[in-house]
Amino acid sequence: MSRLQVVSGKGGTGKTTVAAALALALATEGKRTLLVEVEGRQGIAQLFETEALPYEERKIAVSSGGGEVFALAIDAERALLDYLQMFYKLGGAGRALKKIGAIDFATTIAPGVRDVLLTGKACEAVRRRDRQGRYVYDYVVMDAPPTGRITRFLNVNDEVAGLARIGPIHNQAQAVMRVLKSPETAVHLVTLLEEMPVQETADGVAELRAAELPVGQVIVNMVRPHLLDEDAVREAANGRRGAVTEALTAAGVPGAATLVTPLLEQAAEHAQRVELEREQRRTLNTLELGAYELPVLSEGVDLSGLYQLARELRKQGAGS
């Protein structure tokens, strides 16, 4: 399994929730996972019910079998200071640059450099080893930007080509791309069984493939249960009022005739939704990717809900 798991998705599909659940699912039987946030929203801290994440790797959860989940909120400004120190040994001069606004200038006028800094920090964690030569983290999970921006965000080499053709930034971009375009990386797209998210997922897969970035799996989130069997769905779709009335009467339900109309309306709506979801599944099947499915949580997503979603992912093969 790829060691860098990038999670993207259209806004509203729950990509941060899925990224957090995937990190828990991967951190099993003593494994260590680093969950990385790059958008500065502190969504991970909210999900794990902890204080805002600093610019440091901090353990936030223990998973099945003693596995550990660490988290890091990457700050582009702090990352740039790290690189200035690493490549140019600026020391106190780096802090002086921050005071005069040079860092804001660099990351604003050259957004591609910002992406190099953000992805570079995650890729460094993927490559990092301890003194015994073992990887510090078994997996790194990145809560990445939405589907509409993910290809440009990850394809940092193209972004910086016109800015730095030689030198440390260029070399760093090349090193990042070697990780991002290798089997070490998988880019997963989160979707709902709705037309717009599915279409954006299909477009995102096409863009990633065109950029030769490794596409992982589709993760269908918030899947609602089917409340009616196939025969009932057909009955509802056909509006078989008489058959439903007879069934209710035979079951001894009082006032069966008055209940039929609202029941049929709800059943018809359910049948319509089921058919629309089938259409979206057919569209997803044309992408020829594997898929995980996560249920909608009736109580909403809290910490216990995250662990429930992690168990669902493990059942379907994540982390195995």
XYZ file of C-alpha atoms in Angstrom:
320
model
C 0.000 0.000 0.000
C 1.241 3.495 -0.840
C 2.825 5.252 2.107
C 1.533 8.728 1.155
C -2.258 8.721 1.039
C -3.641 11.975 -0.385
C -7.354 12.613 0.212
C -9.248 15.134 -1.921
C -12.890 15.710 -2.784
C -15.461 18.305 -3.686
C -16.407 20.670 -0.868
C -19.149 19.200 1.278
C -18.271 15.554 0.641
C -16.521 15.180 3.996
C -12.938 14.767 2.776
C -11.415 15.883 6.093
C -13.563 13.361 7.959
C -12.548 10.619 5.526
C -8.858 11.569 5.797
C -9.072 11.358 9.596
C -10.881 7.998 9.485
C -8.323 6.665 6.990
C -5.463 7.713 9.280
C -7.097 5.777 12.124
C -7.700 2.771 9.865
C -4.058 2.683 8.758
C -2.688 3.064 12.286
C -3.359 -0.508 13.333
C -1.311 -3.105 15.213
C 1.412 -0.728 16.317
C 1.703 1.250 13.086
C 2.225 5.016 13.148
C 0.350 7.409 10.880
C 0.885 11.135 10.391
C -2.259 13.075 9.434
C -1.321 16.290 7.640
C -3.483 19.383 7.109
C -2.445 21.941 4.468
C -5.356 24.383 4.244
C -5.124 26.014 7.665
C -8.730 25.289 8.653
C -7.925 23.282 11.819
C -10.551 20.759 10.750
C -8.510 17.872 12.150
C -8.367 19.408 15.618
C -12.138 19.824 15.613
C -12.751 16.225 14.581
C -10.449 14.828 17.253
C -11.869 17.243 19.819
C -8.494 18.722 20.685
C -6.964 22.194 20.761
C -5.711 23.880 17.597
C -2.760 22.054 16.086
C 0.594 23.848 16.263
C 3.322 23.639 13.635
C 4.682 20.440 15.132
C 3.844 16.755 14.989
C 1.613 15.823 17.910
C -0.016 12.518 18.885
C -3.784 12.931 18.824
C -5.215 9.389 18.907
C -4.527 5.713 19.563
C -6.031 3.221 17.142
C -6.717 -0.509 17.089
C -3.902 -2.676 18.433
C -1.949 0.244 19.846
C -1.371 2.104 16.588
C -0.783 5.844 16.896
C -2.054 8.806 14.913
C 0.003 11.989 14.894
C -1.151 15.235 13.307
C 0.536 18.270 11.775
C -0.994 21.512 10.519
C 1.530 22.740 7.957
C 2.032 26.483 7.910
C 3.587 27.766 4.666
C 5.385 30.617 6.404
C 6.998 28.360 8.999
C 7.843 25.812 6.320
C 9.588 28.530 4.291
C 11.662 29.485 7.345
C 12.632 25.816 7.692
C 13.781 25.659 4.075
C 15.681 28.956 4.309
C 17.515 27.585 7.307
C 18.088 24.219 5.632
C 19.408 25.553 2.330
C 20.898 28.939 3.226
C 21.634 28.693 6.984
C 20.023 32.084 7.537
C 19.425 31.667 11.251
C 18.239 34.958 12.730
C 18.094 36.497 9.262
C 15.117 34.281 8.497
C 13.210 35.758 11.419
C 14.131 39.230 10.188
C 12.725 38.385 6.755
C 9.469 37.377 8.427
C 9.249 40.721 10.199
C 9.592 42.748 6.994
C 7.006 40.670 5.166
C 9.342 38.916 2.739
C 7.769 35.529 3.453
C 4.263 36.796 2.721
C 5.621 38.297 -0.475
C 7.284 35.041 -1.550
C 4.269 32.809 -0.921
C 1.789 35.296 -2.399
C 3.547 36.336 -5.594
C 4.686 32.763 -6.293
C 1.859 30.416 -5.228
C 3.687 27.495 -6.801
C 6.425 27.924 -4.215
C 3.766 27.723 -1.510
C 2.669 24.346 -2.871
C 6.285 23.154 -2.930
C 6.559 24.062 0.744
C 3.297 22.348 1.732
C 3.767 19.159 -0.253
C 7.467 19.107 0.519
C 6.829 18.943 4.236
C 4.533 15.940 3.773
C 6.990 14.196 1.448
C 9.810 14.786 3.947
C 7.736 12.945 6.558
C 7.255 10.066 4.105
C 11.024 9.748 3.557
C 12.141 10.356 7.161
C 13.919 7.506 8.947
C 15.065 6.992 12.520
C 18.588 6.112 13.650
C 17.955 2.437 12.978
C 17.026 3.206 9.368
C 13.309 2.506 9.856
C 10.616 4.825 8.599
C 9.403 7.126 11.373
C 5.846 6.882 9.990
C 4.335 3.851 8.291
C 1.835 6.107 6.505
C 1.302 9.799 5.901
C -2.295 10.879 5.164
C -2.757 14.339 3.641
C -6.043 16.218 3.922
C -5.512 17.947 0.584
C -7.262 20.806 -1.272
C -10.570 20.121 -3.078
C -10.803 18.155 -6.319
C -10.877 21.258 -8.504
C -7.397 22.270 -7.278
C -5.767 18.957 -6.421
C -3.913 18.331 -9.702
C -2.354 21.783 -9.799
C -1.506 21.553 -6.093
C 0.299 18.243 -6.489
C 1.948 19.015 -9.817
C 4.319 21.473 -8.165
C 7.150 20.872 -10.616
C 5.209 22.592 -13.413
C 4.304 25.453 -11.104
C 7.904 26.329 -10.246
C 9.483 25.586 -13.633
C 9.349 29.213 -14.714
C 10.412 30.499 -11.298
C 13.461 28.429 -10.456
C 15.119 26.303 -13.123
C 18.131 25.575 -10.928
C 18.999 25.848 -7.271
C 17.530 24.565 -3.988
C 13.861 25.328 -4.710
C 14.094 23.603 -8.098
C 15.845 20.609 -6.534
C 13.243 20.446 -3.774
C 10.412 20.495 -6.327
C 12.064 17.649 -8.239
C 12.452 15.616 -5.036
C 8.789 16.206 -4.172
C 7.656 15.119 -7.624
C 9.694 11.926 -7.404
C 7.568 10.976 -4.383
C 4.246 12.239 -5.724
C 4.558 10.435 -9.069
C 5.822 7.180 -7.588
C 4.019 4.090 -6.269
C 4.639 5.530 -2.800
C 1.680 7.871 -3.393
C -2.040 7.312 -3.970
C -4.553 10.117 -4.504
C -8.046 9.203 -3.281
C -11.134 11.180 -4.234
C -14.107 11.457 -1.879
C -17.574 11.772 -3.376
C -21.259 11.454 -2.622
C -23.748 9.531 -4.757
C -24.948 12.788 -6.281
C -24.526 14.129 -9.796
C -22.238 17.119 -9.166
C -19.743 15.412 -6.811
C -19.579 12.351 -9.068
C -18.983 14.479 -12.161
C -16.267 16.455 -10.379
C -14.710 13.175 -9.288
C -14.668 11.919 -12.883
C -13.112 15.198 -14.048
C -10.546 15.029 -11.239
C -9.547 11.483 -12.140
C -9.061 12.528 -15.776
C -6.880 15.489 -14.756
C -4.773 13.410 -12.384
C -4.210 10.747 -15.016
C -3.292 13.366 -17.618
C -0.700 14.760 -15.184
C 0.589 11.214 -14.552
C -0.247 11.416 -10.868
C -1.185 8.099 -9.211
C -4.926 7.765 -8.671
C -5.921 5.602 -5.732
C -9.555 4.829 -5.000
C -12.904 6.527 -4.930
C -14.346 6.789 -1.433
C -18.126 7.134 -1.478
C -19.100 8.918 1.712
C -22.414 9.278 3.564
C -24.098 6.312 1.848
C -27.696 6.024 3.007
C -29.303 2.605 3.541
C -31.953 1.271 1.174
C -35.122 1.013 3.216
C -37.142 -0.992 0.680
C -36.395 -4.239 -1.103
C -36.465 -4.446 -4.893
C -40.122 -5.475 -5.097
C -41.163 -2.623 -2.818
C -39.159 -0.139 -4.856
C -40.927 -1.258 -8.027
C -44.327 -1.059 -6.316
C -43.567 2.476 -5.137
C -42.291 3.553 -8.526
C -45.455 2.278 -10.177
C -47.742 3.846 -7.557
C -49.590 0.576 -6.867
C -52.107 2.114 -4.448
C -54.454 -0.836 -4.412
C -51.774 -3.386 -3.611
C -50.421 -1.286 -0.753
C -53.909 -0.694 0.689
C -54.636 -4.422 0.600
C -51.321 -5.208 2.297
C -51.929 -2.698 5.079
C -55.469 -3.908 5.615
C -54.352 -7.530 5.705
C -51.766 -6.575 8.327
C -54.513 -5.109 10.486
C -53.408 -1.471 10.164
C -56.357 0.816 11.010
C -57.177 3.608 8.555
C -55.168 1.968 5.823
C -56.803 3.983 3.039
C -55.760 7.330 4.565
C -52.173 6.191 5.086
C -51.613 5.016 1.548
C -51.067 8.371 -0.170
C -48.310 9.760 2.143
C -46.652 6.342 2.315
C -46.610 6.039 -1.469
C -45.193 9.551 -1.819
C -42.345 8.786 0.561
C -41.736 5.425 -1.060
C -41.693 7.027 -4.519
C -39.137 9.593 -3.345
C -37.018 6.781 -1.924
C -37.313 4.801 -5.150
C -36.262 7.846 -7.161
C -33.237 8.399 -4.935
C -32.247 4.734 -5.231
C -32.359 4.954 -9.022
C -30.338 8.183 -9.082
C -27.713 6.572 -6.849
C -27.558 3.596 -9.195
C -26.891 5.958 -12.088
C -24.046 7.606 -10.163
C -22.567 4.219 -9.264
C -22.607 3.301 -12.959
C -20.721 6.513 -13.717
C -18.158 5.732 -11.022
C -17.742 2.200 -12.368
C -16.603 3.631 -15.715
C -13.562 5.093 -13.930
C -12.309 1.532 -13.354
C -11.083 2.268 -9.838
C -11.594 0.460 -6.585
C -14.069 2.001 -4.164
C -14.766 2.167 -0.457
C -18.212 3.067 0.865
C -18.839 4.766 4.188
C -22.316 5.011 5.762
C -24.021 8.217 6.789
C -23.847 8.521 10.580
C -27.259 9.255 12.037
C -25.743 10.946 15.100
C -23.311 13.056 13.082
C -19.524 12.804 13.092
C -17.883 12.936 16.497
C -14.829 11.107 17.826
C -16.703 7.816 18.256
C -18.070 8.250 14.734
C -14.517 8.580 13.386
C -13.574 5.261 14.980
C -16.707 3.695 13.478
C -15.737 4.927 10.006
C -12.192 3.647 10.551
C -13.594 0.190 11.340
C -15.646 0.313 8.134
C -12.532 1.161 6.129
C -10.582 -1.693 7.709
C -13.402 -4.118 6.890
C -13.112 -3.075 3.254
C -9.353 -3.515 3.145
C -7.790 -0.220 4.200
C -4.695 -0.885 6.262
C -4.525 -4.584 5.390
